[in-house]
PDB file of C-alpha atoms in Angstrom:
ATOM      1  CA  MET Y  46     106.395 102.196  87.734  1.00  0.00           C
ATOM      2  CA  ARG Y  47     103.052 103.429  88.969  1.00  0.00           C
ATOM      3  CA  VAL Y  48     101.173 101.838  91.881  1.00  0.00           C
ATOM      4  CA  ILE Y  49      97.470 101.597  92.718  1.00  0.00           C
ATOM      5  CA  GLY Y  50      95.664  99.380  95.195  1.00  0.00           C
ATOM      6  CA  LEU Y  51      92.409  97.498  95.475  1.00  0.00           C
ATOM      7  CA  ALA Y  52      90.957  97.494  98.979  1.00  0.00           C
ATOM      8  CA  GLY Y  53      87.810  96.022 100.435  1.00  0.00           C
ATOM      9  CA  TRP Y  54      86.439  93.440 102.778  1.00  0.00           C
ATOM     10  CA  SER Y  55      86.882  89.747 102.097  1.00  0.00           C
ATOM     11  CA  GLY Y  56      84.251  88.556  99.640  1.00  0.00           C
ATOM     12  CA  ALA Y  57      83.811  91.953  97.956  1.00  0.00           C
ATOM     13  CA  GLY Y  58      85.232  90.693  94.657  1.00  0.00           C
ATOM     14  CA  LYS Y  59      88.742  92.183  94.615  1.00  0.00           C
ATOM     15  CA  THR Y  60      90.353  89.125  93.035  1.00  0.00           C
ATOM     16  CA  THR Y  61      87.526  88.685  90.532  1.00  0.00           C
ATOM     17  CA  LEU Y  62      87.836  92.321  89.489  1.00  0.00           C
ATOM     18  CA  LEU Y  63      91.616  92.073  89.290  1.00  0.00           C
ATOM     19  CA  THR Y  64      91.451  89.037  87.003  1.00  0.00           C
ATOM     20  CA  ARG Y  65      89.225  91.081  84.683  1.00  0.00           C
ATOM     21  CA  LEU Y  66      91.423  94.198  84.850  1.00  0.00           C
ATOM     22  CA  ILE Y  67      94.706  92.476  83.976  1.00  0.00           C
ATOM     23  CA  PRO Y  68      93.562  91.457  80.454  1.00  0.00           C
ATOM     24  CA  GLU Y  69      92.015  94.931  80.007  1.00  0.00           C
ATOM     25  CA  PHE Y  70      95.366  96.569  80.716  1.00  0.00           C
ATOM     26  CA  SER Y  71      97.257  93.986  78.661  1.00  0.00           C
ATOM     27  CA  GLY Y  72      94.942  94.698  75.726  1.00  0.00           C
ATOM     28  CA  ARG Y  73      95.895  98.357  76.041  1.00  0.00           C
ATOM     29  CA  GLY Y  74      99.587  97.440  75.902  1.00  0.00           C
ATOM     30  CA  ILE Y  75     100.156  98.173  79.608  1.00  0.00           C
ATOM     31  CA  ALA Y  76     102.430  95.726  81.447  1.00  0.00           C
ATOM     32  CA  VAL Y  77     100.976  94.865  84.878  1.00  0.00           C
ATOM     33  CA  SER Y  78     102.370  93.135  87.946  1.00  0.00           C
ATOM     34  CA  THR Y  79     100.423  92.413  91.117  1.00  0.00           C
ATOM     35  CA  ILE Y  80     101.144  92.112  94.807  1.00  0.00           C
ATOM     36  CA  LYS Y  81      98.628  90.152  96.887  1.00  0.00           C
ATOM     37  CA  HIS Y  82      98.539  90.380 100.670  1.00  0.00           C
ATOM     38  CA  ALA Y  83      97.506  87.225 102.494  1.00  0.00           C
ATOM     39  CA  HIS Y  84      96.248  87.289 106.071  1.00  0.00           C
ATOM     40  CA  HIS Y  85      97.209  83.686 106.648  1.00  0.00           C
ATOM     41  CA  ALA Y  86     100.104  81.324 106.196  1.00  0.00           C
ATOM     42  CA  PHE Y  87     100.439  80.080 102.653  1.00  0.00           C
ATOM     43  CA  ASP Y  88     102.737  77.790 100.753  1.00  0.00           C
ATOM     44  CA  LEU Y  89     103.539  77.854  97.058  1.00  0.00           C
ATOM     45  CA  ASP Y  90     105.745  74.822  97.320  1.00  0.00           C
ATOM     46  CA  THR Y  91     104.740  71.156  97.384  1.00  0.00           C
ATOM     47  CA  PRO Y  92     105.589  69.102 100.471  1.00  0.00           C
ATOM     48  CA  GLY Y  93     108.010  66.358  99.582  1.00  0.00           C
ATOM     49  CA  LYS Y  94     109.550  68.163  96.587  1.00  0.00           C
ATOM     50  CA  ASP Y  95     113.256  69.060  96.625  1.00  0.00           C
ATOM     51  CA  SER Y  96     112.674  72.808  97.007  1.00  0.00           C
ATOM     52  CA  TRP Y  97     110.311  72.172  99.928  1.00  0.00           C
ATOM     53  CA  ALA Y  98     112.969  69.955 101.552  1.00  0.00           C
ATOM     54  CA  HIS Y  99     115.547  72.740 101.106  1.00  0.00           C
ATOM     55  CA  ARG Y 100     113.301  75.201 102.978  1.00  0.00           C
ATOM     56  CA  GLN Y 101     112.461  72.662 105.677  1.00  0.00           C
ATOM     57  CA  ALA Y 102     116.169  72.060 106.169  1.00  0.00           C
ATOM     58  CA  GLY Y 103     116.615  75.769 106.946  1.00  0.00           C
ATOM     59  CA  ALA Y 104     117.482  77.533 103.688  1.00  0.00           C
ATOM     60  CA  SER Y 105     116.745  81.259 103.913  1.00  0.00           C
ATOM     61  CA  GLU Y 106     115.759  81.429 100.252  1.00  0.00           C
ATOM     62  CA  VAL Y 107     115.117  78.845  97.569  1.00  0.00           C
ATOM     63  CA  LEU Y 108     115.000  79.826  93.913  1.00  0.00           C
ATOM     64  CA  ILE Y 109     113.100  77.391  91.701  1.00  0.00           C
ATOM     65  CA  SER Y 110     113.620  77.695  87.957  1.00  0.00           C
ATOM     66  CA  SER Y 111     112.302  76.040  84.812  1.00  0.00           C
ATOM     67  CA  ALA Y 112     112.025  76.963  81.152  1.00  0.00           C
ATOM     68  CA  LYS Y 113     108.571  78.490  81.805  1.00  0.00           C
ATOM     69  CA  ARG Y 114     108.995  80.441  85.095  1.00  0.00           C
ATOM     70  CA  TRP Y 115     111.068  81.001  88.163  1.00  0.00           C
ATOM     71  CA  ALA Y 116     110.105  81.746  91.746  1.00  0.00           C
ATOM     72  CA  LEU Y 117     112.064  82.903  94.738  1.00  0.00           C
ATOM     73  CA  LEU Y 118     110.720  81.648  98.057  1.00  0.00           C
ATOM     74  CA  HIS Y 119     111.961  83.629 101.028  1.00  0.00           C
ATOM     75  CA  GLU Y 120     111.433  82.256 104.519  1.00  0.00           C
ATOM     76  CA  ALA Y 121     110.577  85.059 106.932  1.00  0.00           C
ATOM     77  CA  ARG Y 122     110.790  82.748 109.960  1.00  0.00           C
ATOM     78  CA  ASP Y 123     111.066  85.191 112.893  1.00  0.00           C
ATOM     79  CA  GLU Y 124     111.415  88.319 110.734  1.00  0.00           C
ATOM     80  CA  PRO Y 125     108.607  90.885 110.783  1.00  0.00           C
ATOM     81  CA  GLU Y 126     106.160  90.796 107.884  1.00  0.00           C
ATOM     82  CA  ALA Y 127     107.567  92.458 104.753  1.00  0.00           C
ATOM     83  CA  THR Y 128     106.316  95.982 104.122  1.00  0.00           C
ATOM     84  CA  LEU Y 129     104.725  97.044 100.868  1.00  0.00           C
ATOM     85  CA  PRO Y 130     107.760  99.222  99.955  1.00  0.00           C
ATOM     86  CA  ALA Y 131     110.099  96.258 100.507  1.00  0.00           C
ATOM     87  CA  LEU Y 132     107.927  94.064  98.285  1.00  0.00           C
ATOM     88  CA  LEU Y 133     107.650  96.714  95.569  1.00  0.00           C
ATOM     89  CA  ALA Y 134     111.465  96.881  95.463  1.00  0.00           C
ATOM     90  CA  LYS Y 135     111.575  93.174  94.530  1.00  0.00           C
ATOM     91  CA  LEU Y 136     109.470  93.566  91.373  1.00  0.00           C
ATOM     92  CA  SER Y 137     110.909  93.970  87.907  1.00  0.00           C
ATOM     93  CA  PRO Y 138     109.911  97.308  86.350  1.00  0.00           C
ATOM     94  CA  VAL Y 139     106.479  97.431  84.709  1.00  0.00           C
ATOM     95  CA  GLU Y 140     104.111 100.272  83.892  1.00  0.00           C
ATOM     96  CA  LEU Y 141     101.535  99.428  86.558  1.00  0.00           C
ATOM     97  CA  VAL Y 142     101.549  97.510  89.831  1.00  0.00           C
ATOM     98  CA  ILE Y 143      98.148  96.664  91.296  1.00  0.00           C
ATOM     99  CA  VAL Y 144      98.235  95.875  95.006  1.00  0.00           C
ATOM    100  CA  GLU Y 145      95.441  93.693  96.387  1.00  0.00           C
ATOM    101  CA  GLY Y 146      95.161  94.192 100.109  1.00  0.00           C
ATOM    102  CA  PHE Y 147      97.429  96.382 102.254  1.00  0.00           C
ATOM    103  CA  LYS Y 148      94.266  98.446 102.794  1.00  0.00           C
ATOM    104  CA  ARG Y 149      95.741 100.316 105.758  1.00  0.00           C
ATOM    105  CA  ASP Y 150      98.791 101.532 103.798  1.00  0.00           C
ATOM    106  CA  PRO Y 151      98.722 105.144 102.507  1.00  0.00           C
ATOM    107  CA  HIS Y 152      98.967 104.484  98.740  1.00  0.00           C
ATOM    108  CA  ALA Y 153      96.065 105.367  96.438  1.00  0.00           C
ATOM    109  CA  LYS Y 154      93.385 102.676  96.344  1.00  0.00           C
ATOM    110  CA  LEU Y 155      90.103 101.792  94.721  1.00  0.00           C
ATOM    111  CA  GLU Y 156      87.561 100.405  97.168  1.00  0.00           C
ATOM    112  CA  VAL Y 157      85.764  97.294  95.941  1.00  0.00           C
ATOM    113  CA  TYR Y 158      82.424  97.219  97.731  1.00  0.00           C
ATOM    114  CA  ARG Y 159      79.623  94.657  97.639  1.00  0.00           C
ATOM    115  CA  ALA Y 160      76.471  95.431  99.674  1.00  0.00           C
ATOM    116  CA  ALA Y 161      75.710  91.737 100.277  1.00  0.00           C
ATOM    117  CA  ASN Y 162      78.810  91.514 102.498  1.00  0.00           C
ATOM    118  CA  GLY Y 163      76.982  93.532 105.127  1.00  0.00           C
ATOM    119  CA  LYS Y 164      80.187  95.408 105.992  1.00  0.00           C
ATOM    120  CA  PRO Y 165      80.517  99.191 106.135  1.00  0.00           C
ATOM    121  CA  PRO Y 166      82.224 100.987 103.264  1.00  0.00           C
ATOM    122  CA  LEU Y 167      85.863 101.957 103.802  1.00  0.00           C
ATOM    123  CA  HIS Y 168      85.931 105.200 101.804  1.00  0.00           C
ATOM    124  CA  PRO Y 169      84.240 107.518 104.318  1.00  0.00           C
ATOM    125  CA  GLN Y 170      87.165 107.053 106.724  1.00  0.00           C
ATOM    126  CA  ASP Y 171      90.032 106.644 104.232  1.00  0.00           C
ATOM    127  CA  ALA Y 172      91.252 109.629 102.206  1.00  0.00           C
ATOM    128  CA  SER Y 173      93.613 107.374 100.204  1.00  0.00           C
ATOM    129  CA  ILE Y 174      90.610 105.759  98.480  1.00  0.00           C
ATOM    130  CA  VAL Y 175      90.365 107.564  95.140  1.00  0.00           C
ATOM    131  CA  GLY Y 176      87.286 105.779  93.820  1.00  0.00           C
ATOM    132  CA  VAL Y 177      84.781 103.031  94.519  1.00  0.00           C
ATOM    133  CA  ALA Y 178      83.732 100.048  92.409  1.00  0.00           C
ATOM    134  CA  SER Y 179      80.387  98.965  93.805  1.00  0.00           C
ATOM    135  CA  ASP Y 180      77.115  97.183  93.231  1.00  0.00           C
ATOM    136  CA  THR Y 181      75.310  99.998  95.041  1.00  0.00           C
ATOM    137  CA  PRO Y 182      75.349 103.774  94.463  1.00  0.00           C
ATOM    138  CA  PHE Y 183      77.170 106.101  96.850  1.00  0.00           C
ATOM    139  CA  PRO Y 184      75.924 109.586  95.852  1.00  0.00           C
ATOM    140  CA  GLN Y 185      77.750 111.213  98.785  1.00  0.00           C
ATOM    141  CA  ALA Y 186      81.066 109.397  98.210  1.00  0.00           C
ATOM    142  CA  GLY Y 187      82.964 112.515  97.181  1.00  0.00           C
ATOM    143  CA  ARG Y 188      84.937 110.462  94.640  1.00  0.00           C
ATOM    144  CA  PRO Y 189      84.076 108.526  91.479  1.00  0.00           C
ATOM    145  CA  VAL Y 190      81.794 105.515  91.937  1.00  0.00           C
ATOM    146  CA  LEU Y 191      81.703 102.944  89.147  1.00  0.00           C
ATOM    147  CA  GLY Y 192      79.749  99.732  88.703  1.00  0.00           C
ATOM    148  CA  LEU Y 193      81.661  96.529  89.461  1.00  0.00           C
ATOM    149  CA  ASP Y 194      81.182  95.419  85.841  1.00  0.00           C
ATOM    150  CA  ASP Y 195      82.512  98.655  84.309  1.00  0.00           C
ATOM    151  CA  VAL Y 196      85.968  97.165  83.729  1.00  0.00           C
ATOM    152  CA  PRO Y 197      87.063  99.722  81.081  1.00  0.00           C
ATOM    153  CA  GLY Y 198      85.955 102.619  83.297  1.00  0.00           C
ATOM    154  CA  ILE Y 199      87.644 101.134  86.350  1.00  0.00           C
ATOM    155  CA  ALA Y 200      90.840 100.583  84.338  1.00  0.00           C
ATOM    156  CA  ASP Y 201      90.745 104.231  83.195  1.00  0.00           C
ATOM    157  CA  LEU Y 202      90.342 105.423  86.795  1.00  0.00           C
ATOM    158  CA  LEU Y 203      93.060 103.137  88.156  1.00  0.00           C
ATOM    159  CA  PHE Y 204      95.586 104.186  85.532  1.00  0.00           C
ATOM    160  CA  ALA Y 205      94.772 107.878  85.955  1.00  0.00           C
ATOM    161  CA  ARG Y 206      95.062 107.749  89.756  1.00  0.00           C
ATOM    162  CA  ALA Y 207      98.032 105.360  90.051  1.00  0.00           C
ATOM    163  CA  GLN Y 208     100.930 106.968  91.864  1.00  0.00           C
ATOM    164  CA  PRO Y 209     104.573 106.946  90.808  1.00  0.00           C
ATOM    165  CA  LEU Y 210     106.604 104.441  92.812  1.00  0.00           C
ATOM    166  CA  ALA Y 211     108.688 107.248  94.367  1.00  0.00           C
ATOM    167  CA  GLN Y 212     105.508 108.891  95.719  1.00  0.00           C
ATOM    168  CA  VAL Y 213     104.287 105.598  97.245  1.00  0.00           C
ATOM    169  CA  LEU Y 214     107.672 105.082  98.920  1.00  0.00           C
ATOM    170  CA  ALA Y 215     107.663 108.674 100.248  1.00  0.00           C
ATOM    171  CA  LEU Y 216     104.150 108.208 101.705  1.00  0.00           C
ATOM    172  CA  ALA Y 217     105.287 105.017 103.426  1.00  0.00           C
ATOM    173  CA  ARG Y 218     108.326 106.777 104.922  1.00  0.00           C
ATOM    174  CA  GLU Y 219     106.096 109.603 106.227  1.00  0.00           C
ATOM    175  CA  GLU Y 220     103.777 107.108 107.884  1.00  0.00           C
ATOM    176  CA  ALA Y 221     106.588 105.067 109.482  1.00  0.00           C
TER     177      ALA Y 221
END
């Protein structure tokens, strides 16, 4: 497995870009999984359903399965937030994992930048950013800068700069 991230401020278009990149990679025959970091509480389960009742009753994990998909819900309760390496270990092997968020982690990332956000770019202070997808030029970026709509070019850059899983795990250990 190889790992690459998308980093940027909220509203920059990370999710929009990711939903365009996944079919691009799939069309190239590259299996992709994603990890999405959320800064807020979220629930994938429906209140009142049996699996929700199991979690509310105190189950540590609830696995929901059907003919079309399965999902494992793990309750962190008072545990610390899961680290990116711990989450990567839970994925089935694929060729490419794209991580949305975890912008402070040391893995290689593409910055998604939109000038209308009014936020400063991340790349000048972050050496782990290997390229920028932007709606504005950055001639002094010191790394490739691609237009937000250049999905094939962005896919090429992401695949070329994705790091082997072992390298991502080693970087995380060094930082810890």
